[in-house]
PDB file of C-alpha atoms in Angstrom:
ATOM      1  CA  MET A1325       0.653  47.717 -51.076  1.00 47.00           C
ATOM      2  CA  GLY A1326       2.270  50.768 -49.527  1.00 65.00           C
ATOM      3  CA  ILE A1327       4.864  51.177 -46.850  1.00 67.00           C
ATOM      4  CA  THR A1328       5.580  48.423 -44.368  1.00 68.00           C
ATOM      5  CA  ARG A1329       7.838  48.342 -41.336  1.00 67.00           C
ATOM      6  CA  ASP A1330       9.715  45.217 -40.292  1.00 67.00           C
ATOM      7  CA  VAL A1331      10.553  44.085 -36.739  1.00 69.00           C
ATOM      8  CA  LEU A1332      13.881  45.961 -36.874  1.00 62.00           C
ATOM      9  CA  GLY A1333      12.069  49.213 -37.676  1.00 61.00           C
ATOM     10  CA  HIS A1334      13.197  49.368 -41.307  1.00 62.00           C
ATOM     11  CA  TYR A1335      10.695  50.623 -43.855  1.00 58.00           C
ATOM     12  CA  THR A1336      10.029  48.944 -47.205  1.00 65.00           C
ATOM     13  CA  VAL A1337       8.106  50.378 -50.144  1.00 63.00           C
ATOM     14  CA  ASP A1338       5.700  47.929 -51.802  1.00 67.00           C
ATOM     15  CA  GLY A1339       3.505  48.604 -54.772  1.00 66.00           C
ATOM     16  CA  PRO A1340       3.444  51.404 -57.299  1.00 67.00           C
ATOM     17  CA  GLN A1341       5.151  53.976 -55.047  1.00 69.00           C
ATOM     18  CA  THR A1342       8.869  54.338 -55.455  1.00 73.00           C
ATOM     19  CA  GLU A1343      11.376  55.370 -52.849  1.00 69.00           C
ATOM     20  CA  ASN A1344      11.645  58.721 -54.681  1.00 72.00           C
ATOM     21  CA  ASP A1345       7.862  59.196 -54.374  1.00 73.00           C
ATOM     22  CA  ILE A1346       8.128  58.712 -50.615  1.00 73.00           C
ATOM     23  CA  LEU A1347      11.112  61.061 -50.304  1.00 70.00           C
ATOM     24  CA  GLU A1348       9.347  63.740 -52.361  1.00 71.00           C
ATOM     25  CA  ALA A1349       6.263  63.415 -50.159  1.00 71.00           C
ATOM     26  CA  ALA A1350       8.387  63.692 -47.009  1.00 70.00           C
ATOM     27  CA  GLU A1351      10.174  66.774 -48.389  1.00 66.00           C
ATOM     28  CA  ASP A1352       6.803  68.333 -49.212  1.00 69.00           C
ATOM     29  CA  ILE A1353       5.523  67.656 -45.676  1.00 68.00           C
ATOM     30  CA  LEU A1354       8.646  69.194 -44.137  1.00 64.00           C
ATOM     31  CA  ARG A1355       8.464  72.208 -46.514  1.00 65.00           C
ATOM     32  CA  ARG A1356       4.843  72.841 -45.526  1.00 67.00           C
ATOM     33  CA  ARG A1357       5.767  72.500 -41.831  1.00 62.00           C
ATOM     34  CA  LEU A1358       8.611  74.965 -42.344  1.00 61.00           C
ATOM     35  CA  GLU A1359       6.269  77.384 -44.138  1.00 62.00           C
ATOM     36  CA  ARG A1360       3.694  77.047 -41.323  1.00 57.00           C
ATOM     37  CA  LEU A1361       6.349  78.233 -38.881  1.00 54.00           C
ATOM     38  CA  GLY A1362       6.167  81.422 -40.887  1.00 59.00           C
ATOM     39  CA  SER A1363       9.645  82.509 -39.935  1.00 60.00           C
ATOM     40  CA  LEU A1364      13.005  81.059 -38.990  1.00 62.00           C
ATOM     41  CA  GLY A1365      14.087  81.687 -35.434  1.00 60.00           C
ATOM     42  CA  ASN A1366      17.130  79.428 -35.095  1.00 60.00           C
ATOM     43  CA  PRO A1367      19.218  76.981 -37.144  1.00 62.00           C
ATOM     44  CA  ARG A1368      17.173  74.002 -35.925  1.00 70.00           C
ATOM     45  CA  ASP A1369      14.003  75.347 -37.577  1.00 65.00           C
ATOM     46  CA  SER A1370      15.250  74.586 -41.072  1.00 74.00           C
ATOM     47  CA  ALA A1371      17.706  71.729 -40.462  1.00 81.00           C
ATOM     48  CA  ASP A1372      15.180  68.849 -40.784  1.00 76.00           C
ATOM     49  CA  PHE A1373      13.793  70.247 -44.015  1.00 76.00           C
ATOM     50  CA  LEU A1374      17.245  70.808 -45.500  1.00 82.00           C
ATOM     51  CA  ARG A1375      18.463  67.362 -44.452  1.00 83.00           C
ATOM     52  CA  MET A1376      15.443  65.756 -46.142  1.00 77.00           C
ATOM     53  CA  ARG A1377      15.954  67.889 -49.233  1.00 80.00           C
ATOM     54  CA  LEU A1378      19.722  67.412 -49.558  1.00 86.00           C
ATOM     55  CA  GLY A1379      20.945  64.629 -47.285  1.00 85.00           C
ATOM     56  CA  ALA A1380      20.516  61.622 -49.572  1.00 84.00           C
ATOM     57  CA  LEU A1381      21.819  63.181 -52.785  1.00 88.00           C
ATOM     58  CA  ALA A1382      24.818  61.559 -54.475  1.00 90.00           C
ATOM     59  CA  HIS A1383      25.994  64.937 -55.806  1.00 92.00           C
ATOM     60  CA  GLU A1384      26.391  68.376 -54.220  1.00 92.00           C
ATOM     61  CA  GLU A1385      23.652  70.979 -54.459  1.00 93.00           C
ATOM     62  CA  PHE A1386      23.568  74.540 -53.123  1.00 94.00           C
ATOM     63  CA  HIS A1387      20.196  75.828 -51.884  1.00 93.00           C
ATOM     64  CA  ILE A1388      19.020  79.066 -50.281  1.00 94.00           C
ATOM     65  CA  VAL A1389      16.019  79.855 -48.104  1.00 91.00           C
ATOM     66  CA  TRP A1390      15.187  83.494 -48.912  1.00 93.00           C
ATOM     67  CA  LEU A1391      13.610  85.505 -46.084  1.00 92.00           C
ATOM     68  CA  ASP A1392      12.012  88.911 -45.632  1.00 92.00           C
ATOM     69  CA  ASN A1393      13.039  91.406 -42.921  1.00 91.00           C
ATOM     70  CA  ARG A1394      11.001  89.498 -40.298  1.00 88.00           C
ATOM     71  CA  HIS A1395      12.642  86.220 -41.360  1.00 86.00           C
ATOM     72  CA  ARG A1396       9.449  84.981 -42.992  1.00 85.00           C
ATOM     73  CA  ILE A1397      10.063  82.527 -45.820  1.00 85.00           C
ATOM     74  CA  LEU A1398       9.837  84.018 -49.296  1.00 88.00           C
ATOM     75  CA  ALA A1399      11.206  81.061 -51.271  1.00 87.00           C
ATOM     76  CA  VAL A1400      13.379  77.965 -51.105  1.00 86.00           C
ATOM     77  CA  GLU A1401      15.565  77.684 -54.160  1.00 91.00           C
ATOM     78  CA  LYS A1402      18.130  75.272 -55.591  1.00 92.00           C
ATOM     79  CA  LEU A1403      20.735  77.483 -57.245  1.00 93.00           C
ATOM     80  CA  PHE A1404      23.598  75.152 -58.188  1.00 93.00           C
ATOM     81  CA  ARG A1405      24.173  71.468 -58.842  1.00 90.00           C
ATOM     82  CA  GLY A1406      27.627  69.956 -58.691  1.00 86.00           C
ATOM     83  CA  THR A1407      29.395  66.637 -58.697  1.00 88.00           C
ATOM     84  CA  VAL A1408      30.163  64.070 -56.022  1.00 84.00           C
ATOM     85  CA  ASP A1409      32.775  66.291 -54.386  1.00 81.00           C
ATOM     86  CA  GLY A1410      31.990  69.887 -55.232  1.00 82.00           C
ATOM     87  CA  SER A1411      29.731  72.517 -56.707  1.00 84.00           C
ATOM     88  CA  SER A1412      30.607  75.823 -58.317  1.00 90.00           C
ATOM     89  CA  VAL A1413      28.758  78.664 -56.614  1.00 93.00           C
ATOM     90  CA  HIS A1414      28.655  81.979 -58.454  1.00 94.00           C
ATOM     91  CA  PRO A1415      28.106  85.080 -56.268  1.00 95.00           C
ATOM     92  CA  ARG A1416      26.615  87.017 -59.188  1.00 96.00           C
ATOM     93  CA  GLU A1417      23.803  84.463 -59.561  1.00 97.00           C
ATOM     94  CA  VAL A1418      23.156  84.381 -55.809  1.00 97.00           C
ATOM     95  CA  ILE A1419      22.864  88.179 -55.692  1.00 97.00           C
ATOM     96  CA  ARG A1420      20.597  88.180 -58.753  1.00 97.00           C
ATOM     97  CA  SER A1421      18.302  85.650 -57.051  1.00 97.00           C
ATOM     98  CA  ALA A1422      18.234  87.675 -53.823  1.00 97.00           C
ATOM     99  CA  LEU A1423      17.136  90.751 -55.743  1.00 97.00           C
ATOM    100  CA  GLN A1424      14.502  88.800 -57.699  1.00 97.00           C
ATOM    101  CA  HIS A1425      12.961  87.595 -54.420  1.00 95.00           C
ATOM    102  CA  ASN A1426      13.347  91.009 -52.766  1.00 96.00           C
ATOM    103  CA  ALA A1427      15.018  89.175 -49.875  1.00 96.00           C
ATOM    104  CA  ALA A1428      16.335  90.836 -46.724  1.00 97.00           C
ATOM    105  CA  ALA A1429      18.035  87.735 -45.314  1.00 96.00           C
ATOM    106  CA  CYS A1430      18.847  84.147 -46.189  1.00 95.00           C
ATOM    107  CA  VAL A1431      19.938  80.763 -44.937  1.00 93.00           C
ATOM    108  CA  MET A1432      22.317  78.990 -47.299  1.00 95.00           C
ATOM    109  CA  ALA A1433      22.729  75.230 -47.393  1.00 94.00           C
ATOM    110  CA  HIS A1434      24.624  72.617 -49.309  1.00 94.00           C
ATOM    111  CA  ASN A1435      25.238  68.927 -48.879  1.00 93.00           C
ATOM    112  CA  HIS A1436      28.332  66.767 -48.537  1.00 93.00           C
ATOM    113  CA  PRO A1437      27.605  63.427 -50.254  1.00 91.00           C
ATOM    114  CA  SER A1438      30.613  61.955 -48.417  1.00 90.00           C
ATOM    115  CA  GLY A1439      28.468  61.840 -45.272  1.00 88.00           C
ATOM    116  CA  VAL A1440      30.757  64.186 -43.319  1.00 91.00           C
ATOM    117  CA  ALA A1441      28.991  67.475 -42.619  1.00 92.00           C
ATOM    118  CA  GLU A1442      32.074  69.330 -41.376  1.00 94.00           C
ATOM    119  CA  PRO A1443      32.483  72.678 -43.190  1.00 95.00           C
ATOM    120  CA  SER A1444      35.607  72.725 -45.360  1.00 93.00           C
ATOM    121  CA  ALA A1445      37.970  75.647 -45.915  1.00 94.00           C
ATOM    122  CA  ALA A1446      36.287  76.133 -49.316  1.00 94.00           C
ATOM    123  CA  ASP A1447      32.872  76.247 -47.597  1.00 95.00           C
ATOM    124  CA  CYS A1448      34.119  78.964 -45.241  1.00 96.00           C
ATOM    125  CA  ALA A1449      35.651  80.931 -48.118  1.00 95.00           C
ATOM    126  CA  ILE A1450      32.508  80.907 -50.295  1.00 96.00           C
ATOM    127  CA  THR A1451      30.352  81.756 -47.276  1.00 96.00           C
ATOM    128  CA  LYS A1452      32.507  84.812 -46.595  1.00 97.00           C
ATOM    129  CA  GLU A1453      32.459  85.844 -50.262  1.00 96.00           C
ATOM    130  CA  LEU A1454      28.678  85.450 -50.519  1.00 97.00           C
ATOM    131  CA  SER A1455      28.074  87.238 -47.200  1.00 97.00           C
ATOM    132  CA  GLU A1456      30.157  90.209 -48.341  1.00 97.00           C
ATOM    133  CA  GLY A1457      28.456  90.335 -51.754  1.00 97.00           C
ATOM    134  CA  LEU A1458      24.959  90.047 -50.331  1.00 98.00           C
ATOM    135  CA  GLN A1459      25.743  92.683 -47.704  1.00 97.00           C
ATOM    136  CA  HIS A1460      26.278  95.191 -50.542  1.00 97.00           C
ATOM    137  CA  VAL A1461      22.653  94.741 -51.600  1.00 97.00           C
ATOM    138  CA  GLY A1462      21.233  94.725 -48.057  1.00 97.00           C
ATOM    139  CA  VAL A1463      20.805  90.957 -47.574  1.00 98.00           C
ATOM    140  CA  ARG A1464      22.028  89.370 -44.325  1.00 97.00           C
ATOM    141  CA  VAL A1465      23.293  85.798 -44.281  1.00 96.00           C
ATOM    142  CA  LEU A1466      21.858  84.227 -41.115  1.00 93.00           C
ATOM    143  CA  ASP A1467      23.456  80.823 -41.560  1.00 93.00           C
ATOM    144  CA  HIS A1468      25.100  78.376 -43.902  1.00 95.00           C
ATOM    145  CA  ILE A1469      24.104  74.821 -43.080  1.00 94.00           C
ATOM    146  CA  VAL A1470      26.215  71.889 -44.257  1.00 95.00           C
ATOM    147  CA  VAL A1471      24.084  68.768 -44.647  1.00 93.00           C
ATOM    148  CA  SER A1472      24.826  65.057 -44.698  1.00 91.00           C
ATOM    149  CA  ALA A1473      22.422  62.144 -44.477  1.00 86.00           C
ATOM    150  CA  ALA A1474      23.035  61.865 -40.738  1.00 87.00           C
ATOM    151  CA  GLU A1475      23.498  65.446 -39.552  1.00 89.00           C
ATOM    152  CA  CYS A1476      23.457  69.159 -40.245  1.00 91.00           C
ATOM    153  CA  VAL A1477      26.176  71.556 -39.134  1.00 94.00           C
ATOM    154  CA  SER A1478      25.288  75.213 -38.651  1.00 92.00           C
ATOM    155  CA  MET A1479      28.175  77.490 -39.491  1.00 94.00           C
ATOM    156  CA  ALA A1480      26.499  80.261 -37.467  1.00 92.00           C
ATOM    157  CA  ALA A1481      26.345  78.032 -34.385  1.00 90.00           C
ATOM    158  CA  ARG A1482      30.044  77.256 -34.870  1.00 92.00           C
ATOM    159  CA  GLY A1483      30.917  80.966 -35.063  1.00 92.00           C
ATOM    160  CA  LEU A1484      32.058  80.647 -38.679  1.00 91.00           C
ATOM    161  CA  LEU A1485      29.940  83.497 -40.061  1.00 88.00           C
TER     162      LEU A1485
END
């Protein structure tokens, strides 16, 4: 009983654990590793965690890693859940959450269930709108990461912020 690996390197879950149990455990391990870093220094620091958290979902979700002024992690929060091809993101709710966490900065992330992590025109537009809104309350947007099961694309690294 447990997890076994076949000759091709594929893992199989046997016994009372479900695939969801394993994924939740992996997300927890990555979250603790991210928290042990203490702060985010570059887009790569959070990409593995966000890919584990969002990459396999069949619907879109929008998450934010809230940070203090030294980029130490205050909270990781799921703010919106959408459908297979979109999620409504409301700037008012994002700003309210930033103020509740007393955040100074953030890294936004959402997934593309299609498997293509390229930022869309809508992704760029909402990133700009959120950045401008958060700027009014003193919160800097460090990055917006688009996640698929296979990869993460940093909008900051692409010069899209």
